[in-house]
XYZ file of C-alpha atoms in Angstrom:
581
model
C -17.822 30.390 -18.228
C -17.669 27.940 -21.777
C -20.366 24.898 -21.393
C -19.200 21.328 -20.593
C -21.485 18.913 -22.518
C -21.351 14.837 -20.567
C -21.787 12.109 -22.785
C -23.311 8.962 -20.741
C -22.452 5.559 -22.057
C -20.633 5.517 -24.845
C -19.435 2.517 -25.952
C -16.105 1.380 -26.343
C -16.055 -2.188 -28.173
C -12.565 -4.647 -26.488
C -10.845 -6.872 -29.052
C -13.281 -9.577 -28.000
C -16.502 -7.545 -28.593
C -17.135 -6.540 -24.918
C -18.051 -3.751 -24.950
C -17.145 -1.240 -21.831
C -19.294 2.107 -21.186
C -17.953 5.806 -20.541
C -18.806 9.350 -19.441
C -16.944 11.620 -21.465
C -16.598 15.707 -20.251
C -15.069 18.715 -22.390
C -15.831 22.031 -23.573
C -18.083 22.669 -25.597
C -16.815 23.424 -29.468
C -13.327 22.074 -28.515
C -10.854 20.710 -31.245
C -9.388 17.785 -31.148
C -7.010 17.993 -27.404
C -5.226 15.488 -25.533
C -7.550 12.827 -23.201
C -7.092 12.016 -19.565
C -8.583 8.314 -19.117
C -9.848 6.826 -15.591
C -10.756 3.179 -16.141
C -12.802 1.731 -12.431
C -14.701 -0.991 -10.749
C -16.200 1.447 -8.206
C -18.420 3.098 -10.790
C -17.793 6.122 -13.010
C -21.627 7.495 -11.748
C -19.803 7.261 -8.474
C -18.949 11.015 -8.314
C -17.365 10.461 -4.897
C -15.023 8.081 -6.609
C -14.343 9.479 -10.812
C -13.611 12.702 -8.560
C -11.573 11.823 -6.203
C -7.747 13.123 -7.250
C -8.954 15.670 -10.095
C -12.730 16.844 -10.346
C -13.490 16.016 -14.722
C -15.332 19.059 -15.223
C -12.074 21.486 -14.066
C -10.079 19.022 -16.400
C -12.544 19.702 -19.218
C -11.911 22.949 -18.663
C -8.091 23.316 -18.271
C -8.545 21.862 -22.218
C -8.656 18.028 -21.064
C -11.015 16.002 -23.007
C -11.861 13.588 -20.336
C -13.489 9.427 -20.071
C -14.395 7.549 -17.642
C -15.222 3.711 -17.913
C -15.958 1.050 -15.964
C -13.828 -1.554 -16.616
C -15.388 -4.644 -17.457
C -17.812 -6.631 -15.766
C -18.400 -3.426 -13.314
C -21.383 -0.971 -13.112
C -22.529 -0.564 -16.938
C -20.011 -2.341 -18.853
C -20.319 -5.815 -20.358
C -18.526 -8.949 -18.942
C -17.435 -10.410 -16.085
C -14.790 -8.835 -13.863
C -11.905 -11.416 -13.184
C -9.149 -8.585 -10.616
C -6.331 -7.643 -12.204
C -6.850 -10.025 -15.556
C -8.268 -8.185 -18.399
C -6.840 -4.697 -17.709
C -3.835 -5.145 -19.645
C -5.795 -5.534 -23.219
C -9.410 -3.724 -22.025
C -6.761 -1.121 -21.031
C -4.268 -0.814 -24.097
C -7.860 -1.456 -26.487
C -9.737 2.186 -24.337
C -5.984 4.401 -24.819
C -6.165 3.521 -29.028
C -9.735 4.353 -28.394
C -9.155 7.529 -27.442
C -6.678 8.342 -29.668
C -8.559 7.662 -32.887
C -11.727 9.936 -31.438
C -11.872 13.108 -33.395
C -12.040 15.346 -29.724
C -8.462 13.596 -29.502
C -4.705 14.734 -30.358
C -3.534 11.173 -29.661
C -2.070 12.218 -26.309
C -3.479 10.247 -23.539
C -2.363 10.390 -19.587
C -4.309 8.497 -17.017
C -4.705 8.955 -13.750
C -6.424 7.931 -10.243
C -6.143 5.866 -6.743
C -5.940 2.588 -5.637
C -7.336 -0.116 -8.327
C -7.487 2.725 -10.825
C -3.380 2.917 -10.384
C -3.589 -0.495 -11.330
C -5.741 0.127 -14.672
C -3.053 2.870 -15.297
C 0.413 0.177 -14.570
C -1.180 -3.262 -16.602
C -2.441 -0.732 -19.237
C 1.825 0.948 -20.042
C 2.854 -2.586 -19.402
C 1.794 -3.017 -22.573
C 2.978 0.303 -24.055
C 0.039 1.757 -26.239
C 1.051 4.434 -28.759
C -0.364 6.810 -27.299
C -0.550 6.270 -23.874
C 2.236 9.391 -23.316
C 1.970 9.649 -19.253
C 0.207 8.453 -16.318
C 0.080 9.070 -12.942
C -0.893 5.889 -10.505
C -2.157 6.961 -6.800
C -1.953 4.843 -3.659
C -1.262 1.863 -5.931
C 0.971 -1.278 -6.309
C 3.633 -2.585 -7.827
C 3.247 -6.089 -7.475
C -0.085 -8.153 -6.695
C 1.493 -10.405 -4.734
C 3.545 -9.138 -2.056
C 2.332 -5.600 -1.196
C -1.690 -6.219 -2.380
C -2.370 -9.823 -1.470
C 0.584 -10.369 0.696
C 3.407 -9.288 2.372
C 6.481 -10.448 3.647
C 4.475 -13.336 2.622
C 1.942 -12.616 5.245
C -2.039 -12.599 3.141
C -3.361 -9.232 3.941
C -6.687 -10.472 5.412
C -7.644 -7.134 6.914
C -7.612 -5.323 3.694
C -8.136 -7.981 0.982
C -11.365 -9.619 2.906
C -13.056 -5.964 2.993
C -12.364 -5.178 -0.436
C -13.404 -8.240 -2.102
C -16.897 -7.869 -0.590
C -17.218 -5.232 -1.376
C -16.557 -5.536 -4.937
C -19.199 -9.121 -4.699
C -22.066 -6.986 -3.585
C -21.641 -5.219 -6.781
C -21.278 -8.252 -8.829
C -23.932 -10.223 -7.152
C -26.512 -7.391 -7.966
C -25.674 -8.000 -11.424
C -26.579 -11.767 -11.315
C -29.999 -10.650 -9.433
C -30.371 -7.889 -12.072
C -30.264 -10.840 -15.023
C -32.153 -12.961 -13.193
C -29.250 -15.459 -12.891
C -30.029 -15.663 -8.938
C -32.294 -14.910 -5.987
C -32.370 -11.818 -4.084
C -31.264 -14.160 -1.481
C -27.834 -14.563 -1.989
C -27.608 -10.907 -1.911
C -28.693 -10.891 1.192
C -26.169 -13.758 2.975
C -23.478 -11.279 1.242
C -24.540 -8.697 3.475
C -24.965 -10.454 6.629
C -21.867 -11.911 5.478
C -20.373 -8.246 5.271
C -22.159 -7.512 8.924
C -20.378 -9.756 11.171
C -16.843 -9.672 9.214
C -15.169 -8.959 11.972
C -16.111 -12.866 12.908
C -15.004 -13.720 9.816
C -11.396 -12.620 10.120
C -11.142 -14.764 13.132
C -13.317 -17.599 10.789
C -10.693 -20.971 9.646
C -10.000 -22.341 7.569
C -8.744 -18.391 5.906
C -10.546 -20.317 2.171
C -13.684 -21.557 3.530
C -15.970 -18.303 2.319
C -18.775 -20.059 0.515
C -20.465 -16.386 -0.522
C -17.071 -15.510 -2.732
C -17.145 -18.209 -4.643
C -18.836 -17.229 -7.432
C -18.991 -13.302 -7.013
C -15.200 -13.360 -6.099
C -13.313 -16.480 -7.207
C -9.882 -14.881 -7.585
C -10.122 -14.706 -3.940
C -10.092 -18.117 -3.383
C -7.032 -18.084 -5.840
C -4.703 -15.527 -4.030
C -5.050 -17.917 -0.977
C -3.915 -20.949 -3.524
C -0.956 -19.224 -4.916
C 0.951 -17.985 -2.172
C 4.098 -17.598 -3.439
C 5.111 -15.331 -6.361
C 4.894 -17.682 -9.501
C 3.787 -17.489 -13.122
C 0.235 -16.064 -11.661
C 1.674 -13.297 -9.697
C 4.367 -12.685 -12.451
C 2.095 -12.048 -15.188
C 0.204 -9.813 -13.890
C 2.790 -7.817 -11.908
C 3.992 -4.263 -13.173
C 7.018 -4.800 -11.898
C 8.038 -7.190 -14.538
C 7.211 -4.884 -17.265
C 9.144 -1.662 -15.402
C 12.222 -1.360 -17.923
C 9.840 -1.569 -21.761
C 8.157 1.558 -19.395
C 9.797 4.757 -21.049
C 6.721 7.521 -20.435
C 6.768 9.911 -17.684
C 5.372 8.679 -13.979
C 4.045 10.584 -11.497
C 4.173 7.926 -8.758
C 1.697 9.437 -6.000
C 1.554 7.885 -2.191
C 1.126 8.043 2.237
C 3.057 6.775 4.498
C 0.375 5.795 6.217
C -1.270 3.764 2.489
C -1.323 0.461 2.746
C 0.436 0.168 -1.018
C 3.269 2.390 0.466
C 5.749 -0.354 -0.851
C 4.502 0.008 -4.295
C 4.433 3.607 -4.658
C 8.334 4.139 -3.707
C 9.789 0.488 -5.486
C 7.918 1.812 -8.520
C 10.248 5.340 -8.528
C 13.311 3.114 -7.805
C 12.318 0.568 -10.366
C 11.297 2.596 -13.371
C 14.851 2.135 -15.624
C 17.463 5.123 -14.978
C 16.418 6.338 -18.660
C 13.269 8.008 -17.872
C 15.356 9.544 -14.309
C 14.085 12.832 -15.497
C 10.214 11.975 -16.453
C 9.272 10.488 -13.416
C 8.246 12.350 -10.387
C 7.336 11.484 -6.636
C 5.469 12.897 -4.243
C 4.112 11.575 -0.388
C 1.877 12.969 1.936
C 0.840 12.127 5.320
C -1.794 10.167 4.240
C -3.607 6.911 4.076
C -5.958 4.838 1.830
C -9.846 6.382 1.936
C -8.205 9.618 4.214
C -7.382 12.588 1.896
C -5.756 14.590 5.046
C -3.431 14.518 7.528
C -5.829 14.533 10.382
C -6.324 11.736 11.968
C -8.277 10.287 15.154
C -5.563 10.469 17.635
C -2.993 12.705 15.643
C -2.744 16.130 13.258
C -0.396 17.199 10.838
C -0.944 20.389 10.897
C -3.145 23.089 7.848
C 0.047 21.682 5.511
C -0.904 18.059 5.136
C -4.366 18.064 3.504
C -4.439 17.212 -0.523
C -5.655 20.952 -0.699
C -3.510 23.307 0.941
C -0.788 26.226 0.107
C 1.717 24.156 -1.010
C 0.104 20.647 -2.297
C -3.022 20.460 -4.071
C -2.921 16.916 -5.955
C -5.917 18.321 -8.648
C -2.990 20.961 -9.776
C -0.342 18.524 -9.234
C -1.684 16.413 -11.814
C -2.506 19.335 -14.394
C 0.791 20.922 -13.664
C 1.960 17.236 -14.324
C -0.288 16.441 -18.043
C 0.077 20.190 -18.966
C 3.640 19.679 -19.240
C 3.636 16.244 -20.621
C 0.836 16.533 -22.986
C 0.231 20.046 -23.804
C 4.550 20.702 -24.086
C 3.373 23.606 -21.650
C 6.609 24.814 -20.262
C 5.347 25.528 -17.036
C 8.869 24.958 -14.984
C 8.018 21.360 -14.005
C 11.672 19.676 -15.763
C 13.443 22.567 -13.503
C 11.886 21.552 -9.929
C 13.175 18.251 -7.879
C 11.393 15.311 -8.813
C 9.971 14.456 -5.206
C 8.532 15.773 -2.994
C 8.023 14.945 0.336
C 5.732 15.734 3.990
C 7.544 15.179 6.818
C 6.012 13.969 9.579
C 7.215 15.943 13.262
C 8.197 18.881 11.369
C 5.146 19.298 9.448
C 6.412 20.717 6.481
C 6.616 19.592 3.321
C 10.513 18.803 1.488
C 11.485 19.059 -2.219
C 14.600 16.683 -3.201
C 16.430 15.328 -6.147
C 15.816 11.686 -5.587
C 14.894 8.588 -3.675
C 16.325 7.506 -1.204
C 17.611 10.582 -0.299
C 21.130 11.114 -1.111
C 23.382 11.717 1.734
C 21.247 9.249 3.617
C 22.989 7.872 6.809
C 21.610 4.045 7.507
C 22.442 4.006 11.284
C 22.005 0.905 12.564
C 20.184 1.340 16.264
C 20.590 -2.303 17.882
C 18.769 -4.100 20.342
C 19.546 -4.898 24.155
C 18.247 -6.301 27.050
C 18.938 -8.827 29.886
C 16.221 -10.900 28.851
C 13.119 -9.111 29.651
C 12.469 -6.484 27.146
C 8.718 -8.089 27.344
C 6.239 -4.844 27.345
C 7.125 -1.316 27.803
C 7.992 -1.774 30.760
C 10.861 -4.280 30.987
C 14.077 -3.893 29.931
C 14.783 -3.596 26.483
C 16.343 -0.550 24.904
C 18.340 0.512 21.827
C 21.402 2.427 20.695
C 23.955 2.859 18.458
C 26.684 -0.010 20.185
C 26.812 -2.886 19.037
C 26.194 -5.743 22.308
C 28.692 -7.757 23.842
C 26.771 -10.394 25.323
C 23.731 -10.639 26.553
C 20.663 -12.587 27.689
C 17.976 -13.355 23.959
C 14.047 -12.556 24.487
C 11.475 -15.013 24.681
C 8.097 -14.702 23.729
C 5.116 -16.984 23.491
C 2.343 -16.579 20.370
C -0.946 -17.975 20.891
C -2.470 -17.638 16.877
C -5.711 -18.026 19.170
C -4.380 -14.567 20.614
C -2.573 -12.479 18.363
C -1.447 -8.811 18.948
C -4.742 -6.844 17.494
C -3.564 -4.149 14.329
C -4.214 -0.399 16.177
C -3.143 2.280 13.251
C -0.328 1.937 10.585
C -0.091 1.730 7.086
C -3.261 -0.334 7.020
C -7.536 -0.115 5.362
C -9.997 -1.818 7.817
C -13.529 -1.322 8.202
C -15.189 0.784 10.767
C -16.999 3.860 10.887
C -14.330 5.993 9.117
C -11.523 4.055 7.468
C -9.060 6.342 9.076
C -10.041 6.213 12.752
C -8.492 2.259 12.052
C -5.191 3.591 10.253
C -2.506 6.064 10.815
C -0.208 7.060 13.689
C -2.156 4.739 16.499
C -0.726 4.983 19.838
C 0.364 1.699 20.747
C 0.576 1.811 24.580
C -1.764 -0.689 24.845
C -0.971 -3.309 23.410
C 3.245 -2.415 24.945
C 1.566 -4.173 27.579
C 1.288 -7.274 26.400
C 3.776 -10.571 27.007
C 4.521 -11.214 23.540
C 5.347 -7.355 22.688
C 9.313 -7.137 22.943
C 9.343 -3.168 23.464
C 13.110 -1.166 22.770
C 13.641 2.254 23.785
C 15.592 4.933 23.284
C 17.455 7.619 25.884
C 15.189 10.983 25.085
C 16.991 12.219 22.008
C 19.174 15.292 23.411
C 18.538 17.330 19.945
C 16.058 16.322 16.653
C 16.419 13.623 14.660
C 15.465 13.673 11.022
C 15.352 9.711 9.213
C 13.858 10.052 6.207
C 13.694 7.208 4.384
C 13.709 3.068 3.717
C 13.425 1.296 7.125
C 14.477 -2.476 7.988
C 14.749 -4.414 10.582
C 17.623 -7.580 11.475
C 16.538 -9.635 13.883
C 18.117 -12.978 15.289
C 15.798 -15.395 16.261
C 14.780 -18.251 16.671
C 11.297 -20.412 17.058
C 10.019 -23.698 18.613
C 7.911 -23.687 15.371
C 8.612 -25.243 12.023
C 6.982 -21.893 10.793
C 5.970 -18.561 12.370
C 5.436 -15.335 11.878
C 7.778 -11.686 13.052
C 6.777 -8.470 12.731
C 8.329 -4.637 13.739
C 7.132 -1.259 14.109
C 9.104 2.082 14.607
C 7.669 3.897 17.377
C 8.171 8.109 17.953
C 7.531 8.356 21.900
C 6.718 11.485 22.742
C 7.735 12.968 26.456
C 3.991 12.309 27.629
C 4.826 8.490 26.861
C 2.594 9.122 23.559
C 3.163 5.894 21.316
C 3.112 6.676 17.790
C 3.989 4.282 15.170
C 5.494 5.670 12.262
C 5.869 2.457 9.847
C 6.189 -1.715 10.368
C 6.861 -4.446 8.290
C 5.962 -8.730 9.020
C 7.734 -11.512 7.598
C 6.712 -15.041 7.240
C 9.175 -17.167 8.506
C 9.517 -19.721 5.976
C 9.606 -17.035 3.113
C 12.669 -15.229 4.426
C 14.917 -16.391 1.539
C 12.546 -16.367 -1.076
C 8.969 -15.537 -1.478
C 9.031 -18.060 -5.014
C 9.372 -21.124 -1.938
C 9.074 -21.861 1.013
C 11.893 -23.439 3.545
C 10.516 -24.483 6.927
C 12.556 -23.104 10.238
C 14.117 -26.010 12.208
C 13.090 -26.094 15.675
C 15.334 -24.135 18.092
C 17.479 -23.368 15.672
C 18.877 -19.555 15.296
C 18.391 -17.547 11.715
C 18.440 -13.998 10.346
C 15.516 -12.378 9.117
C 15.227 -9.219 7.430
C 12.197 -7.685 7.939
C 11.242 -4.915 5.576
C 9.633 -2.458 7.264
C 8.315 0.146 4.642
C 9.620 3.446 5.508
C 8.701 7.172 6.988
C 9.731 10.350 7.004
C 9.434 11.645 10.785
C 11.631 14.691 13.404
C 11.966 13.217 15.954
C 12.030 16.239 17.996
C 14.342 16.732 21.328
C 13.034 14.591 23.854
C 11.429 11.903 22.259
C 12.699 8.453 22.189
C 12.804 5.845 19.241
C 11.361 2.949 20.189
C 11.299 -0.450 18.244
C 8.793 -3.349 18.790
C 9.063 -6.984 18.332
C 6.139 -9.431 17.716
C 4.885 -12.476 15.800
C 1.214 -11.062 15.151
C -0.077 -8.195 13.517
C -4.190 -9.100 13.616
C -6.811 -8.808 11.499
C -4.450 -6.960 9.130
C -2.333 -9.568 8.641
C -3.807 -13.736 9.435
C -2.657 -15.215 12.174
C -0.063 -17.871 11.326
C -1.063 -21.217 12.876
C 2.853 -22.209 13.115
C 2.365 -25.718 12.113
C 3.762 -25.476 8.683
C 1.645 -26.159 5.338
C -1.257 -24.349 3.754
C -2.243 -21.544 6.001
C -5.303 -21.076 4.441
C -6.723 -24.502 4.300
C -5.829 -25.339 8.623
C -8.583 -25.150 11.009
C -8.052 -24.093 14.626
C -7.030 -27.398 15.515
C -3.461 -26.676 13.846
C -2.974 -24.062 15.962
C 0.525 -24.054 17.813
C 1.552 -22.171 20.321
C 5.006 -20.511 19.485
C 8.359 -19.838 21.702
C 10.012 -17.682 19.795
C 13.405 -15.584 20.736
C 15.173 -12.655 20.029
C 19.086 -12.967 20.254
C 21.299 -9.704 20.662
C 24.942 -10.347 21.272
C 28.240 -9.386 19.086
C 27.386 -12.928 17.230
C 23.724 -12.440 16.533
C 23.232 -8.560 16.824
C 19.778 -7.764 16.338
C 18.824 -3.865 15.071
C 16.685 -1.486 12.879
C 18.551 0.299 10.559
C 17.281 3.754 10.289
C 17.655 6.569 7.690
C 19.406 9.519 9.186
C 19.378 12.717 7.183
C 22.477 14.992 8.703
C 22.614 17.349 6.060
C 20.010 20.462 5.950
C 17.525 20.423 3.362
C 15.398 23.328 2.619
C 11.708 23.213 4.335
C-alpha cells in the first residue's frame, strides 16, 4: 500500500502577515492533484473533529492532497480568534495558497461541519478563483437568524455552551503566553460546570468571564436585529455570486437545519445542476439515528449500505474536481431520510414537486390546555369557537425536551432529537391540539409553517409551536418546531411592540421534516410561549431583553384564537404521489 506522508504545522501566511498552521496529508510520490481543505477552530490535531466526515488518510488514498488548518487565533495558528470576522479573507488566502503549491493542480474543494461549514461559505462568498466545490455540513446560511437567534429569540442553550468551549482554549493560550494567571482559567472551568445555573442568570449580558476571551458574545446580544453587523458576514447575502458546485448536508434534528435547507433553495437557479442536498435523521453532535428514546434503524447512521458520508463526499469531489464520470450527474440531486418509514428517498428538488400544503386548523372550546384538554385539529375551518388562554411566566418557562437543539450533557444526543413530549404536555401553559387516529398513513415531507392569531396582555412575548407524532401507546415524539418573538412578527430588521389585548397574525417558521405518520398514529400541534434553555425566556416587558433582570419579568396572559375570522392552523406538506423508497 502506498505510504502517506503528513506534513505538520506548515505555515500559511495571510495578507496581513499572520501565519496560520496546517497539516498536509498526501501520498508519497504523488504529483500535482486536487486539494481538499478543511479550516477549523477546534484543533487540527483533534482527530475526532478532523476525521468527523471524511478520514484525511482515506481521502489521500483516493488521490487528494488534504490540508487541515487551525483558524486564526486557534491552537497552533497566530492571531486572535474573533468569531466569523476573519474567515472571508483567511479562507480566500488559504485557498489561493493551496493552488500555488507544487502538489496542487489548482482544483480546490472545501468540506467540514458546523463552524467548518461557516469557513466554507464565508470563503466561497469572496469567490477565490481556484475554489471549485464546497460541501458545507450541519451549518447555517445566516449567523443571525439560524445560529445566534431564531425567530428573534436568542439561542441561549447552544450559544452559551459553545462560546464557553471556545473561550477555554483562548484563555489557555493566554496562560501559556504569560498574559493571564491560571486563576482565570479556573474561573472559566467553574463557570462552565454550573452552566445550568448560568442559563437562568440575568441579565443575559452579565457574564464577565467571557469579556476577554469571547467579546463577540456580548456583541451578539447588542445586535438582536438583523442589521449591518450580521449582514456583512451572512453567507446568504453572497449566494447570487456563487457559481460553484455545493453539496449541502444536514439533519432533521440539527439546530442548523433551516440553514441547510435555505442554502439549497437560496442558491441561484443557474447552478441547479451543481447543487445537491442530503438530509438524515441526525442531530448536531451525533452521527447516527439512534437516540435516547427512539431508534430509526440500521439505515439511519452516517455509514450504512444506503448512505456513507465519506463515500458521498468523495464521489461529489471526484465528479467536480477530477471530472470523473461516476453517474452523479444522472442521479436526482436530493436524498432524504424519511422517518416512520426509516428509508431513504431520492427526489428531483426541494421542496418535493407535487407537494400539497394542507391546513390543519386548531379547534377547542377554550380548554386546550394540557394533553387532557379539548384541543383538536382537522381540515375543517372553524366557525365560532372560544379562544384558548394560558399564562406565560418567565420565572417558570417550559423546559426544552428534545428537538433541534444542542445542549450540554453526558451525551449531546440524549438532549436532542425525538424526545417524548408527554411530561411538558401536562403543563397548563402548553396548548395541545390532536387529530383523530389516522385511518391510513400520511406522508409529510417539506417545510412546516404555523399560523397563529393571538393576543397578549404584554408588550412583547414569544409563541412556540411543535409538530408531534403521537404513537398509539401515547408516546409523543417531536418532529420539528419553531419560535417567534412577537416584536419581530413583521421583520427581523426592526421591532414593533404589541398593543396589549390586540389580535395579531403570527407566522411561525417550524422549519421542516420528513415523516410518515403511520396508520393509528395521531398528529399533534403544541402551542406555548417558551422553550428554555434552548431559547432565552422572554421577559414580556419589551426593551432590551439581554439587559433585563428578573425584576423586569412580566407574566403574560396569552390567547390563541380559532374561528372563521381568525383561523389558526399549521400548514403541513403532504405528499400524495407515490415515491420510490
